[in-house]
GROMACS .gro file of C-alpha atoms in nm:
model
  401
    1MET     CA    1  -7.688   3.025   5.240
    2ARG     CA    2  -7.946   2.823   5.050
    3ILE     CA    3  -7.836   2.518   4.852
    4SER     CA    4  -8.086   2.366   4.619
    5THR     CA    5  -8.139   1.997   4.571
    6SER     CA    6  -8.013   2.017   4.210
    7GLN     CA    7  -7.692   2.180   4.333
    8ILE     CA    8  -7.636   1.899   4.575
    9PHE     CA    9  -7.693   1.640   4.304
   10GLN     CA   10  -7.470   1.823   4.056
   11ASN     CA   11  -7.191   1.866   4.309
   12GLY     CA   12  -7.203   1.497   4.394
   13VAL     CA   13  -7.183   1.400   4.028
   14ASP     CA   14  -6.893   1.641   3.965
   15VAL     CA   15  -6.699   1.497   4.258
   16MET     CA   16  -6.749   1.141   4.138
   17GLN     CA   17  -6.651   1.232   3.783
   18ARG     CA   18  -6.330   1.400   3.903
   19GLN     CA   19  -6.248   1.097   4.111
   20GLN     CA   20  -6.316   0.865   3.817
   21ALA     CA   21  -6.092   1.084   3.593
   22GLU     CA   22  -5.810   1.066   3.849
   23ILE     CA   23  -5.848   0.688   3.873
   24ALA     CA   24  -5.848   0.658   3.492
   25ARG     CA   25  -5.530   0.867   3.472
   26THR     CA   26  -5.361   0.655   3.738
   27GLN     CA   27  -5.470   0.338   3.556
   28ASN     CA   28  -5.312   0.471   3.235
   29GLN     CA   29  -4.992   0.544   3.423
   30LEU     CA   30  -4.985   0.194   3.567
   31ALA     CA   31  -5.058   0.040   3.226
   32THR     CA   32  -4.788   0.238   3.042
   33GLY     CA   33  -4.533   0.264   3.320
   34ARG     CA   34  -4.502   0.635   3.243
   35ARG     CA   35  -4.544   0.919   3.490
   36ILE     CA   36  -4.584   1.179   3.216
   37LEU     CA   37  -4.875   1.102   2.989
   38ALA     CA   38  -4.915   1.451   2.843
   39PRO     CA   39  -4.694   1.762   2.836
   40SER     CA   40  -4.931   1.931   3.080
   41ASP     CA   41  -4.846   1.669   3.344
   42ASP     CA   42  -4.489   1.805   3.370
   43PRO     CA   43  -4.388   2.066   3.106
   44SER     CA   44  -4.023   2.076   3.211
   45GLY     CA   45  -3.998   1.699   3.232
   46SER     CA   46  -4.167   1.662   2.891
   47VAL     CA   47  -3.906   1.885   2.728
   48GLN     CA   48  -3.623   1.692   2.891
   49THR     CA   49  -3.784   1.364   2.786
   50LEU     CA   50  -3.800   1.472   2.422
   51GLN     CA   51  -3.438   1.585   2.429
   52PHE     CA   52  -3.310   1.261   2.579
   53GLU     CA   53  -3.524   1.045   2.348
   54SER     CA   54  -3.383   1.233   2.048
   55ARG     CA   55  -3.026   1.182   2.170
   56VAL     CA   56  -3.087   0.812   2.233
   57GLN     CA   57  -3.230   0.767   1.882
   58GLN     CA   58  -2.936   0.956   1.732
   59THR     CA   59  -2.684   0.745   1.923
   60GLU     CA   60  -2.862   0.425   1.818
   61GLN     CA   61  -2.837   0.539   1.455
   62TYR     CA   62  -2.463   0.590   1.500
   63GLN     CA   63  -2.450   0.237   1.641
   64ARG     CA   64  -2.625   0.102   1.331
   65ASN     CA   65  -2.379   0.293   1.113
   66GLY     CA   66  -2.095   0.134   1.306
   67GLN     CA   67  -2.243  -0.214   1.260
   68LEU     CA   68  -2.268  -0.155   0.885
   69ALA     CA   69  -1.911  -0.030   0.875
   70GLU     CA   70  -1.789  -0.326   1.080
   71ARG     CA   71  -1.948  -0.579   0.843
   72ARG     CA   72  -1.786  -0.413   0.540
   73LEU     CA   73  -1.448  -0.381   0.706
   74ARG     CA   74  -1.447  -0.742   0.824
   75LEU     CA   75  -1.526  -0.853   0.469
   76THR     CA   76  -1.246  -0.627   0.346
   77GLU     CA   77  -1.003  -0.774   0.599
   78THR     CA   78  -1.097  -1.130   0.499
   79THR     CA   79  -1.057  -1.043   0.131
   80LEU     CA   80  -0.714  -0.888   0.188
   81ALA     CA   81  -0.611  -1.196   0.384
   82GLY     CA   82  -0.699  -1.402   0.075
   83VAL     CA   83  -0.495  -1.165  -0.142
   84GLY     CA   84  -0.197  -1.210   0.087
   85ASP     CA   85  -0.229  -1.588   0.071
   86GLY     CA   86  -0.243  -1.572  -0.309
   87LEU     CA   87   0.069  -1.358  -0.326
   88GLN     CA   88   0.252  -1.596  -0.094
   89ARG     CA   89   0.158  -1.888  -0.320
   90ILE     CA   90   0.281  -1.708  -0.632
   91ARG     CA   91   0.605  -1.624  -0.451
   92ALA     CA   92   0.662  -1.986  -0.358
   93LEU     CA   93   0.602  -2.091  -0.719
   94ALA     CA   94   0.836  -1.819  -0.848
   95VAL     CA   95   1.117  -1.935  -0.619
   96GLN     CA   96   1.058  -2.289  -0.742
   97ALA     CA   97   1.065  -2.171  -1.105
   98ASN     CA   98   1.395  -1.988  -1.047
   99ASN     CA   99   1.569  -2.318  -0.973
  100ALA     CA  100   1.826  -2.411  -1.237
  101SER     CA  101   1.692  -2.766  -1.250
  102GLN     CA  102   1.364  -2.648  -1.401
  103THR     CA  103   1.295  -2.685  -1.772
  104ASP     CA  104   1.076  -2.476  -1.998
  105GLU     CA  105   0.810  -2.743  -1.968
  106THR     CA  106   0.806  -2.751  -1.588
  107ARG     CA  107   0.820  -2.373  -1.574
  108GLY     CA  108   0.519  -2.371  -1.803
  109TYR     CA  109   0.327  -2.584  -1.553
  110LEU     CA  110   0.426  -2.348  -1.273
  111ALA     CA  111   0.325  -2.047  -1.483
  112GLU     CA  112  -0.014  -2.205  -1.546
  113GLU     CA  113  -0.080  -2.238  -1.173
  114MET     CA  114   0.048  -1.886  -1.114
  115ARG     CA  115  -0.191  -1.759  -1.381
  116GLN     CA  116  -0.481  -1.932  -1.205
  117VAL     CA  117  -0.383  -1.772  -0.874
  118LEU     CA  118  -0.359  -1.434  -1.048
  119ASP     CA  119  -0.711  -1.478  -1.185
  120GLY     CA  120  -0.824  -1.555  -0.831
  121LEU     CA  121  -0.662  -1.233  -0.708
  122VAL     CA  122  -0.856  -1.037  -0.971
  123ASP     CA  123  -1.176  -1.203  -0.848
  124LEU     CA  124  -1.091  -1.102  -0.490
  125ALA     CA  125  -1.032  -0.746  -0.608
  126ASN     CA  126  -1.387  -0.755  -0.749
  127THR     CA  127  -1.547  -0.877  -0.425
  128ARG     CA  128  -1.900  -0.756  -0.350
  129ASP     CA  129  -2.063  -0.696  -0.014
  130ALA     CA  130  -2.406  -0.823   0.096
  131ASN     CA  131  -2.574  -0.536  -0.091
  132GLY     CA  132  -2.407  -0.633  -0.417
  133GLU     CA  133  -2.173  -0.332  -0.411
  134TYR     CA  134  -1.807  -0.370  -0.502
  135LEU     CA  135  -1.571  -0.325  -0.207
  136PHE     CA  136  -1.283  -0.171  -0.398
  137ALA     CA  137  -1.456   0.054  -0.653
  138GLY     CA  138  -1.452   0.375  -0.449
  139TYR     CA  139  -1.770   0.578  -0.497
  140ARG     CA  140  -1.850   0.387  -0.817
  141SER     CA  141  -1.969   0.090  -0.613
  142GLU     CA  142  -2.193  -0.044  -0.891
  143THR     CA  143  -1.906  -0.060  -1.142
  144ARG     CA  144  -1.682  -0.367  -1.165
  145PRO     CA  145  -1.347  -0.218  -1.060
  146PHE     CA  146  -1.095  -0.448  -1.232
  147VAL     CA  147  -1.141  -0.575  -1.586
  148ALA     CA  148  -0.914  -0.687  -1.869
  149ASP     CA  149  -0.876  -0.443  -2.158
  150ALA     CA  150  -0.828  -0.532  -2.526
  151THR     CA  151  -0.461  -0.620  -2.465
  152GLY     CA  152  -0.543  -0.843  -2.167
  153GLU     CA  153  -0.404  -0.596  -1.912
  154ILE     CA  154  -0.605  -0.561  -1.591
  155VAL     CA  155  -0.719  -0.200  -1.559
  156TYR     CA  156  -0.902  -0.013  -1.284
  157GLN     CA  157  -1.246   0.134  -1.360
  158GLY     CA  158  -1.342   0.269  -1.017
  159ASP     CA  159  -1.247   0.604  -0.869
  160ASP     CA  160  -1.014   0.711  -0.590
  161GLY     CA  161  -1.288   0.788  -0.337
  162ALA     CA  162  -1.335   0.611  -0.005
  163ARG     CA  163  -1.689   0.586   0.132
  164GLU     CA  164  -1.733   0.707   0.489
  165VAL     CA  165  -2.007   0.693   0.753
  166ASP     CA  166  -2.069   0.894   1.069
  167ILE     CA  167  -2.012   0.695   1.387
  168SER     CA  168  -2.050   0.992   1.622
  169PRO     CA  169  -2.148   1.359   1.591
  170VAL     CA  170  -1.783   1.450   1.535
  171ARG     CA  171  -1.630   1.136   1.389
  172ARG     CA  172  -1.641   0.967   1.048
  173ILE     CA  173  -1.476   0.644   0.943
  174ALA     CA  174  -1.398   0.496   0.602
  175VAL     CA  175  -1.592   0.177   0.528
  176GLY     CA  176  -1.389   0.085   0.221
  177ASP     CA  177  -1.073   0.153   0.025
  178ALA     CA  178  -1.038   0.246  -0.339
  179GLY     CA  179  -0.893  -0.030  -0.553
  180SER     CA  180  -0.634   0.215  -0.684
  181ALA     CA  181  -0.498   0.248  -0.330
  182VAL     CA  182  -0.520  -0.122  -0.241
  183PHE     CA  183  -0.395  -0.283  -0.560
  184GLY     CA  184  -0.210   0.011  -0.714
  185GLY     CA  185   0.061   0.253  -0.617
  186ILE     CA  186   0.317  -0.029  -0.582
  187PRO     CA  187   0.667   0.072  -0.700
  188ASP     CA  188   0.839  -0.154  -0.949
  189GLY     CA  189   1.196  -0.271  -0.898
  190ASN     CA  190   1.336  -0.222  -0.550
  191GLY     CA  191   1.129   0.087  -0.481
  192ASP     CA  192   1.407   0.330  -0.576
  193PHE     CA  193   1.506   0.202  -0.918
  194THR     CA  194   1.453  -0.093  -1.146
  195VAL     CA  195   1.690  -0.288  -1.368
  196ILE     CA  196   1.545  -0.399  -1.703
  197PRO     CA  197   1.744  -0.629  -1.935
  198ASP     CA  198   1.738  -0.552  -2.305
  199PRO     CA  199   1.515  -0.808  -2.484
  200GLY     CA  200   1.795  -0.860  -2.737
  201ASN     CA  201   2.054  -0.975  -2.482
  202SER     CA  202   2.219  -1.299  -2.590
  203GLY     CA  203   2.450  -1.364  -2.295
  204SER     CA  204   2.379  -1.522  -1.960
  205GLY     CA  205   2.405  -1.205  -1.752
  206VAL     CA  206   2.151  -1.188  -1.469
  207ALA     CA  207   2.117  -0.865  -1.273
  208ASP     CA  208   1.992  -0.836  -0.917
  209THR     CA  209   1.755  -0.560  -0.813
  210GLY     CA  210   2.031  -0.349  -0.661
  211GLN     CA  211   2.022  -0.095  -0.381
  212VAL     CA  212   2.080   0.273  -0.314
  213VAL     CA  213   2.395   0.340  -0.113
  214ASP     CA  214   2.382   0.721  -0.130
  215GLN     CA  215   2.040   0.884  -0.166
  216ALA     CA  216   2.183   1.229  -0.224
  217ALA     CA  217   2.401   1.108  -0.511
  218TRP     CA  218   2.114   0.907  -0.661
  219ASN     CA  219   1.885   1.212  -0.642
  220GLY     CA  220   1.577   1.029  -0.759
  221GLY     CA  221   1.744   0.904  -1.075
  222ALA     CA  222   1.827   1.247  -1.216
  223GLY     CA  223   1.996   1.211  -1.554
  224GLY     CA  224   1.833   0.873  -1.618
  225PRO     CA  225   1.732   0.639  -1.746
  226PHE     CA  226   2.082   0.498  -1.750
  227THR     CA  227   2.218   0.220  -1.965
  228LEU     CA  228   2.461  -0.040  -1.835
  229GLU     CA  229   2.634  -0.148  -2.155
  230PHE     CA  230   2.883  -0.434  -2.192
  231ILE     CA  231   3.153  -0.332  -2.436
  232SER     CA  232   3.288  -0.684  -2.421
  233GLU     CA  233   3.260  -0.984  -2.192
  234GLU     CA  234   3.521  -0.826  -1.964
  235GLU     CA  235   3.436  -0.457  -1.984
  236TYR     CA  236   3.133  -0.235  -1.922
  237ARG     CA  237   3.033   0.130  -1.906
  238VAL     CA  238   2.729   0.328  -1.788
  239LEU     CA  239   2.566   0.594  -2.006
  240ASP     CA  240   2.311   0.860  -1.910
  241ASN     CA  241   2.001   0.945  -2.113
  242GLY     CA  242   2.205   1.173  -2.336
  243GLY     CA  243   2.466   0.911  -2.415
  244GLY     CA  244   2.727   1.062  -2.184
  245VAL     CA  245   2.953   0.824  -1.993
  246VAL     CA  246   2.864   0.816  -1.623
  247ALA     CA  247   3.095   0.530  -1.520
  248GLY     CA  248   3.363   0.322  -1.691
  249PRO     CA  249   3.481   0.182  -1.907
  250ALA     CA  250   3.572  -0.062  -1.631
  251SER     CA  251   3.659  -0.428  -1.611
  252PHE     CA  252   3.380  -0.671  -1.533
  253GLU     CA  253   3.375  -0.982  -1.319
  254SER     CA  254   3.068  -1.192  -1.251
  255GLY     CA  255   2.905  -1.093  -0.920
  256GLN     CA  256   3.116  -0.784  -0.864
  257GLY     CA  257   2.950  -0.463  -0.745
  258ILE     CA  258   2.882  -0.204  -1.012
  259GLU     CA  259   2.843   0.142  -0.858
  260PHE     CA  260   2.751   0.480  -1.002
  261ASN     CA  261   2.548   0.783  -0.894
  262GLY     CA  262   2.488   0.645  -0.546
  263ILE     CA  263   2.350   0.303  -0.644
  264GLN     CA  264   2.498  -0.044  -0.657
  265LEU     CA  265   2.398  -0.361  -0.842
  266GLN     CA  266   2.547  -0.693  -0.941
  267VAL     CA  267   2.542  -0.885  -1.264
  268LYS     CA  268   2.616  -1.256  -1.248
  269GLY     CA  269   2.694  -1.481  -1.539
  270ARG     CA  270   2.864  -1.389  -1.865
  271PRO     CA  271   2.703  -1.109  -2.068
  272ASP     CA  272   2.791  -1.097  -2.437
  273ALA     CA  273   2.936  -0.791  -2.600
  274GLY     CA  274   2.652  -0.552  -2.678
  275ASP     CA  275   2.425  -0.677  -2.398
  276SER     CA  276   2.275  -0.399  -2.190
  277PHE     CA  277   2.048  -0.322  -1.896
  278GLU     CA  278   1.829  -0.014  -1.853
  279ILE     CA  279   1.832   0.139  -1.505
  280ARG     CA  280   1.563   0.393  -1.427
  281ALA     CA  281   1.383   0.536  -1.126
  282SER     CA  282   1.100   0.318  -0.996
  283GLN     CA  283   0.750   0.387  -1.123
  284GLU     CA  284   0.418   0.301  -0.966
  285GLN     CA  285   0.229   0.004  -1.105
  286THR     CA  286  -0.059  -0.219  -1.008
  287LEU     CA  287  -0.012  -0.549  -0.830
  288PHE     CA  288  -0.146  -0.727  -1.138
  289GLN     CA  289   0.101  -0.566  -1.381
  290GLY     CA  290   0.406  -0.693  -1.195
  291LEU     CA  291   0.266  -1.044  -1.159
  292ASP     CA  292   0.156  -1.064  -1.522
  293ARG     CA  293   0.501  -0.959  -1.643
  294MET     CA  294   0.675  -1.229  -1.441
  295ILE     CA  295   0.425  -1.500  -1.543
  296SER     CA  296   0.452  -1.399  -1.909
  297ALA     CA  297   0.829  -1.441  -1.891
  298LEU     CA  298   0.784  -1.797  -1.760
  299GLU     CA  299   0.527  -1.872  -2.029
  300SER     CA  300   0.764  -1.745  -2.300
  301GLY     CA  301   1.036  -1.991  -2.202
  302SER     CA  302   1.412  -1.948  -2.187
  303GLY     CA  303   1.482  -1.937  -2.560
  304GLY     CA  304   1.814  -2.116  -2.520
  305THR     CA  305   1.931  -1.924  -2.212
  306THR     CA  306   1.769  -1.895  -1.872
  307ALA     CA  307   1.890  -1.537  -1.821
  308PRO     CA  308   1.561  -1.370  -1.934
  309VAL     CA  309   1.362  -1.591  -1.700
  310ASN     CA  310   1.602  -1.540  -1.410
  311ASN     CA  311   1.602  -1.162  -1.461
  312ALA     CA  312   1.222  -1.155  -1.472
  313ILE     CA  313   1.190  -1.369  -1.158
  314ASN     CA  314   1.451  -1.163  -0.966
  315ARG     CA  315   1.261  -0.846  -1.044
  316GLY     CA  316   0.925  -1.015  -0.983
  317LEU     CA  317   1.022  -1.148  -0.641
  318THR     CA  318   1.131  -0.804  -0.527
  319GLU     CA  319   0.807  -0.653  -0.652
  320LEU     CA  320   0.611  -0.934  -0.487
  321ASP     CA  321   0.768  -0.847  -0.154
  322SER     CA  322   0.669  -0.483  -0.207
  323ALA     CA  323   0.314  -0.591  -0.294
  324LEU     CA  324   0.288  -0.810   0.015
  325GLU     CA  325   0.411  -0.527   0.235
  326HIS     CA  326   0.163  -0.291   0.071
  327VAL     CA  327  -0.131  -0.528   0.128
  328LEU     CA  328  -0.025  -0.579   0.490
  329ASP     CA  329  -0.016  -0.201   0.537
  330VAL     CA  330  -0.372  -0.173   0.406
  331ARG     CA  331  -0.482  -0.460   0.631
  332SER     CA  332  -0.329  -0.281   0.930
  333THR     CA  333  -0.535   0.031   0.855
  334VAL     CA  334  -0.849  -0.183   0.826
  335GLY     CA  335  -0.767  -0.344   1.161
  336ALA     CA  336  -0.714  -0.001   1.316
  337ARG     CA  337  -1.057   0.109   1.191
  338LEU     CA  338  -1.217  -0.208   1.332
  339ASN     CA  339  -1.059  -0.133   1.670
  340ALA     CA  340  -1.187   0.223   1.652
  341LEU     CA  341  -1.539   0.097   1.576
  342GLU     CA  342  -1.528  -0.143   1.869
  343SER     CA  343  -1.415   0.133   2.102
  344GLN     CA  344  -1.678   0.375   1.973
  345ASN     CA  345  -1.953   0.113   2.004
  346GLY     CA  346  -1.860   0.056   2.368
  347LEU     CA  347  -1.878   0.430   2.427
  348HIS     CA  348  -2.221   0.445   2.259
  349GLU     CA  349  -2.352   0.165   2.482
  350GLU     CA  350  -2.237   0.350   2.794
  351GLN     CA  351  -2.394   0.675   2.670
  352ILE     CA  352  -2.725   0.507   2.591
  353LEU     CA  353  -2.732   0.339   2.933
  354GLN     CA  354  -2.668   0.668   3.110
  355MET     CA  355  -2.927   0.857   2.903
  356GLU     CA  356  -3.192   0.588   2.948
  357THR     CA  357  -3.125   0.585   3.322
  358THR     CA  358  -3.174   0.960   3.340
  359LEU     CA  359  -3.476   0.936   3.109
  360SER     CA  360  -3.629   0.672   3.334
  361GLU     CA  361  -3.587   0.897   3.638
  362ILE     CA  362  -3.767   1.180   3.457
  363ARG     CA  363  -4.037   0.990   3.269
  364ASP     CA  364  -4.104   0.655   3.431
  365LEU     CA  365  -4.357   0.582   3.701
  366ASP     CA  366  -4.291   0.511   4.069
  367TYR     CA  367  -4.512   0.205   4.098
  368ALA     CA  368  -4.521   0.199   4.479
  369GLU     CA  369  -4.644   0.560   4.492
  370ALA     CA  370  -4.887   0.507   4.203
  371ILE     CA  371  -5.044   0.195   4.356
  372SER     CA  372  -5.086   0.369   4.692
  373ARG     CA  373  -5.242   0.667   4.517
  374PHE     CA  374  -5.470   0.436   4.316
  375ASN     CA  375  -5.595   0.267   4.634
  376LEU     CA  376  -5.655   0.604   4.796
  377GLN     CA  377  -5.845   0.726   4.490
  378GLN     CA  378  -6.062   0.414   4.500
  379VAL     CA  379  -6.147   0.479   4.865
  380SER     CA  380  -6.225   0.842   4.783
  381LEU     CA  381  -6.450   0.739   4.494
  382GLN     CA  382  -6.633   0.482   4.708
  383ALA     CA  383  -6.684   0.743   4.979
  384ALA     CA  384  -6.817   0.991   4.725
  385GLN     CA  385  -7.054   0.733   4.579
  386GLN     CA  386  -7.184   0.625   4.921
  387SER     CA  387  -7.232   0.981   5.039
  388TYR     CA  388  -7.414   1.063   4.716
  389THR     CA  389  -7.654   0.775   4.763
  390GLN     CA  390  -7.727   0.898   5.117
  391VAL     CA  391  -7.785   1.255   5.007
  392ALA     CA  392  -7.992   1.145   4.708
  393ARG     CA  393  -8.246   0.980   4.943
  394LEU     CA  394  -8.310   1.303   5.135
  395SER     CA  395  -8.649   1.470   5.057
  396LEU     CA  396  -8.891   1.712   5.236
  397PHE     CA  397  -9.169   1.472   5.164
  398ASP     CA  398  -9.014   1.234   5.416
  399PHE     CA  399  -9.102   1.488   5.689
  400ILE     CA  400  -9.456   1.564   5.583
  401ARG     CA  401  -9.712   1.369   5.776
   0.00000   0.00000   0.00000
């Protein structure tokens, strides 16, 4: 077999170029820390790498969603804590105003402070997050949720939606609560029924909020609203919405239990003949409506008898307790969601760690093997270069004399 000089030279160059290419590839691996530099290096490993990288990125996005949700929920929890503190302050002032030693003037001072606290509660209901979006406006996050209408009543302008975010491929969590659910849906009275004194009452009769003693007999207030009417200072009767007599006429004593249709209430003091109280099933109202009604009664004064004020405060205190319980229930759901986020975030961290560990085993470089291979490739290149220089010096002219 005849091998020409050009073939020898070309073969030597090809060998050195291949060696240099292998060294360059190994250098790139050492510089990047990656075993797979191109899909052709390991087709199966490249596919697995892409799949794991996609899952890691997806999980990290869920983590960012959870962080966003956590910030909003913590702001919500802090805001609701402020609402609870405000309600507690108004309750303390209401109890103080219900004291018989108070005068219209001192009750006016208390009402003024209560009004300021109420304004603060409205401000809390209109809290914004770091993005300038209202917490309690539902999906209408750019709309101020609670504003005063032409009559001064605080009305809700948001919607009933609750924004949610994905925190896993199969799990969503609410990052806010609609203002209608947080500050509305609170029953007036005792939750089953409410007792409302007639504005024209002239006596000193003060009714408590009452209680249901037989739910079946009460039947949701069927036949109502009812009217507790005092025929005289010593006698009363109860009428249904058609004017039919439900109970009585019966004798009246201050503080005695008045029962009919499965409910019981007490009236203390001395009602005048013709005084009456309306008794109807509880209706849902906003937190602000109940507070405003009680404060307005204090601002109006006693008008010669403290009964209107005492009746308003008795009803207001019961509704305050319902409002406090309602706000605490909402706070408990927020706390439950925060706990769920914390648990899910811990699960995400474990998943990312496991996926990155597996990804490293597939994609990352074994430095000990790569350095040994690099040294071997250097030796091979040096050998190829030295052998080429030896072969390149060979010529027939060296043998011609």
